[in-house]
Amino acid sequence: MAILNDNLFTNLIQSARKDDFGGRMRTQWGYIRSEFTEKGLTKLYFEENLPRNARVNPAFKATFLKWLASFQTLSTEEQWQYLDPEGTTEFRKEVWTGLLGIPLGETISYGELAEKIGQPGKARGVGQAMANNRIPLLIPCHRVIHADGKTQKYRWGSKLKSHLITLERVPCSDLLSLFQ
């Protein structure tokens, strides 16, 4: 069985420019850009100010969705092997791995996540680590809410955060539904 990233890289190499190892796709939320290294996905972010000459490669979206379908079947530890987030410190890795372990459709508070990763009392540090997450949606910082249940503080706005949480709670929802 081929390694998950190898299949994606084979398709990307065939369609990408040398300076463009990743792709852009249109979703219900707008345009999302992804970037890869040889180790895995390093960035996945919403593009707010898309340039007029921005390229969208339909073949990339199809390839990415196949990669994502395989990715979502993996355990948290296996998923981490296909990610290469920038700015990883040991604490951020603990937080981001903890985020990967939050099931689709569920939410927890910053304090609960801090406790889950063995860092009780470090809710603020958890929030700071989440602010440095360059792979939102897959490292799902939108699933972390305030202890009072409010869905504030999301890089792309609390409205989008609420929509993502609502969509994930739909029966039979999966990661692929976030990219449609």
GROMACS .gro file of C-alpha atoms in nm:
model
  180
    1MET     CA    1   0.000   0.000   0.000
    2ALA     CA    2   0.142   0.338  -0.100
    3ILE     CA    3   0.210   0.594   0.167
    4LEU     CA    4  -0.067   0.854   0.195
    5ASN     CA    5   0.151   1.157   0.117
    6ASP     CA    6   0.323   0.980  -0.175
    7ASN     CA    7  -0.004   0.960  -0.368
    8LEU     CA    8  -0.070   1.328  -0.312
    9PHE     CA    9   0.283   1.430  -0.405
   10THR     CA   10   0.277   1.226  -0.725
   11ASN     CA   11  -0.033   1.412  -0.839
   12LEU     CA   12   0.094   1.750  -0.723
   13ILE     CA   13   0.427   1.711  -0.900
   14GLN     CA   14   0.250   1.635  -1.226
   15SER     CA   15   0.038   1.951  -1.213
   16ALA     CA   16   0.232   2.204  -1.004
   17ARG     CA   17   0.486   2.469  -1.092
   18LYS     CA   18   0.823   2.438  -0.918
   19ASP     CA   19   0.739   2.730  -0.686
   20ASP     CA   20   0.386   2.606  -0.614
   21PHE     CA   21   0.386   2.282  -0.413
   22GLY     CA   22   0.030   2.295  -0.297
   23GLY     CA   23  -0.295   2.424  -0.429
   24ARG     CA   24  -0.603   2.633  -0.389
   25MET     CA   25  -0.958   2.511  -0.386
   26ARG     CA   26  -1.298   2.671  -0.368
   27THR     CA   27  -1.520   2.559  -0.082
   28GLN     CA   28  -1.851   2.670   0.062
   29TRP     CA   29  -1.649   2.895   0.295
   30GLY     CA   30  -1.442   3.058   0.022
   31TYR     CA   31  -1.098   2.977  -0.108
   32ILE     CA   32  -0.863   2.757   0.090
   33ARG     CA   33  -0.493   2.732   0.016
   34SER     CA   34  -0.275   2.438   0.114
   35GLU     CA   35   0.099   2.393   0.109
   36PHE     CA   36   0.303   2.077   0.147
   37THR     CA   37   0.658   1.980   0.227
   38GLU     CA   38   0.806   1.637   0.173
   39LYS     CA   39   0.703   1.556   0.531
   40GLY     CA   40   0.338   1.648   0.487
   41LEU     CA   41   0.081   1.924   0.501
   42THR     CA   42   0.240   2.239   0.642
   43LYS     CA   43  -0.032   2.500   0.585
   44LEU     CA   44  -0.404   2.497   0.518
   45TYR     CA   45  -0.571   2.834   0.546
   46PHE     CA   46  -0.855   3.049   0.424
   47GLU     CA   47  -0.750   3.307   0.166
   48GLU     CA   48  -0.925   3.630   0.245
   49ASN     CA   49  -0.773   3.858  -0.016
   50LEU     CA   50  -0.743   3.641  -0.321
   51PRO     CA   51  -0.541   3.808  -0.601
   52ARG     CA   52  -0.720   3.856  -0.932
   53ASN     CA   53  -0.476   3.629  -1.115
   54ALA     CA   54  -0.503   3.350  -0.855
   55ARG     CA   55  -0.496   3.002  -1.002
   56VAL     CA   56  -0.740   2.730  -0.903
   57ASN     CA   57  -0.652   2.379  -1.011
   58PRO     CA   58  -0.956   2.146  -1.015
   59ALA     CA   59  -0.726   1.844  -1.031
   60PHE     CA   60  -0.570   1.955  -0.703
   61LYS     CA   61  -0.903   1.961  -0.522
   62ALA     CA   62  -0.987   1.610  -0.641
   63THR     CA   63  -0.645   1.484  -0.532
   64PHE     CA   64  -0.663   1.665  -0.199
   65LEU     CA   65  -1.008   1.518  -0.126
   66LYS     CA   66  -0.873   1.167  -0.190
   67TRP     CA   67  -0.586   1.240   0.048
   68LEU     CA   68  -0.831   1.378   0.304
   69ALA     CA   69  -1.059   1.073   0.276
   70SER     CA   70  -0.763   0.854   0.374
   71PHE     CA   71  -0.637   1.099   0.637
   72GLN     CA   72  -0.966   1.103   0.827
   73THR     CA   73  -0.960   0.725   0.872
   74LEU     CA   74  -0.628   0.736   1.060
   75SER     CA   75  -0.569   0.749   1.434
   76THR     CA   76  -0.451   1.076   1.590
   77GLU     CA   77  -0.093   0.948   1.604
   78GLU     CA   78  -0.103   0.839   1.241
   79GLN     CA   79  -0.257   1.171   1.132
   80TRP     CA   80   0.027   1.360   1.297
   81GLN     CA   81   0.274   1.172   1.073
   82TYR     CA   82   0.120   1.336   0.764
   83LEU     CA   83   0.135   1.689   0.900
   84ASP     CA   84   0.435   1.921   0.908
   85PRO     CA   85   0.311   2.231   1.091
   86GLU     CA   86   0.538   2.534   1.098
   87GLY     CA   87   0.664   2.666   1.429
   88THR     CA   88   0.624   2.342   1.619
   89THR     CA   89   0.747   2.351   1.976
   90GLU     CA   90   0.694   2.062   2.216
   91PHE     CA   91   0.407   2.247   2.386
   92ARG     CA   92   0.241   2.336   2.055
   93LYS     CA   93   0.275   1.976   1.941
   94GLU     CA   94   0.096   1.865   2.259
   95VAL     CA   95  -0.182   2.118   2.200
   96TRP     CA   96  -0.215   2.040   1.830
   97THR     CA   97  -0.215   1.664   1.891
   98GLY     CA   98  -0.480   1.723   2.157
   99LEU     CA   99  -0.685   1.914   1.901
  100LEU     CA  100  -0.659   1.621   1.658
  101GLY     CA  101  -0.810   1.403   1.930
  102ILE     CA  102  -1.130   1.608   1.961
  103PRO     CA  103  -1.397   1.410   1.776
  104LEU     CA  104  -1.584   1.567   1.488
  105GLY     CA  105  -1.892   1.750   1.612
  106GLU     CA  106  -1.769   1.786   1.970
  107THR     CA  107  -1.632   2.090   2.149
  108ILE     CA  108  -1.426   2.143   2.463
  109SER     CA  109  -1.305   2.448   2.651
  110TYR     CA  110  -0.950   2.583   2.653
  111GLY     CA  111  -0.913   2.468   3.014
  112GLU     CA  112  -1.040   2.119   2.932
  113LEU     CA  113  -0.789   2.091   2.649
  114ALA     CA  114  -0.509   2.206   2.880
  115GLU     CA  115  -0.608   1.933   3.128
  116LYS     CA  116  -0.642   1.674   2.850
  117ILE     CA  117  -0.280   1.732   2.743
  118GLY     CA  118  -0.154   1.724   3.102
  119GLN     CA  119  -0.106   2.099   3.136
  120PRO     CA  120  -0.378   2.209   3.381
  121GLY     CA  121  -0.392   2.584   3.435
  122LYS     CA  122  -0.239   2.660   3.095
  123ALA     CA  123  -0.558   2.757   2.912
  124ARG     CA  124  -0.398   3.082   2.793
  125GLY     CA  125  -0.096   2.894   2.659
  126VAL     CA  126  -0.334   2.660   2.478
  127GLY     CA  127  -0.500   2.962   2.317
  128GLN     CA  128  -0.165   3.102   2.210
  129ALA     CA  129  -0.061   2.770   2.058
  130MET     CA  130  -0.391   2.757   1.871
  131ALA     CA  131  -0.330   3.109   1.735
  132ASN     CA  132  -0.015   2.970   1.571
  133ASN     CA  133  -0.196   2.676   1.410
  134ARG     CA  134  -0.142   2.700   1.033
  135ILE     CA  135  -0.351   2.391   0.957
  136PRO     CA  136  -0.701   2.485   1.076
  137LEU     CA  137  -0.987   2.248   0.992
  138LEU     CA  138  -0.754   1.946   1.013
  139ILE     CA  139  -0.598   2.054   1.342
  140PRO     CA  140  -0.943   2.168   1.452
  141CYS     CA  141  -0.897   2.473   1.675
  142HIS     CA  142  -1.257   2.570   1.591
  143ARG     CA  143  -1.370   2.289   1.825
  144VAL     CA  144  -1.235   2.475   2.128
  145ILE     CA  145  -1.475   2.721   2.289
  146HIS     CA  146  -1.489   2.932   2.602
  147ALA     CA  147  -1.596   2.763   2.925
  148ASP     CA  148  -1.923   2.962   2.908
  149GLY     CA  149  -2.003   2.806   2.567
  150LYS     CA  150  -1.925   3.113   2.354
  151THR     CA  151  -1.755   3.056   2.020
  152GLN     CA  152  -1.535   3.363   2.015
  153LYS     CA  153  -1.176   3.409   1.903
  154TYR     CA  154  -1.136   3.237   1.571
  155ARG     CA  155  -0.889   3.374   1.321
  156TRP     CA  156  -1.156   3.392   1.050
  157GLY     CA  157  -1.436   3.510   1.276
  158SER     CA  158  -1.673   3.363   1.531
  159LYS     CA  159  -1.948   3.332   1.269
  160LEU     CA  160  -1.741   3.089   1.061
  161LYS     CA  161  -1.641   2.901   1.377
  162SER     CA  162  -2.009   2.855   1.469
  163HIS     CA  163  -2.093   2.740   1.114
  164LEU     CA  164  -1.813   2.482   1.119
  165ILE     CA  165  -1.925   2.343   1.454
  166THR     CA  166  -2.288   2.327   1.333
  167LEU     CA  167  -2.189   2.151   1.009
  168GLU     CA  168  -1.981   1.896   1.198
  169ARG     CA  169  -2.279   1.810   1.419
  170VAL     CA  170  -2.492   1.705   1.122
  171PRO     CA  171  -2.537   1.325   1.126
  172CYS     CA  172  -2.295   1.145   0.892
  173SER     CA  173  -2.075   1.456   0.866
  174ASP     CA  174  -1.704   1.408   0.802
  175LEU     CA  175  -1.397   1.616   0.717
  176LEU     CA  176  -1.481   1.596   0.348
  177SER     CA  177  -1.804   1.787   0.408
  178LEU     CA  178  -1.600   2.085   0.528
  179PHE     CA  179  -1.435   2.112   0.185
  180GLN     CA  180  -1.745   2.091  -0.034
   0.00000   0.00000   0.00000
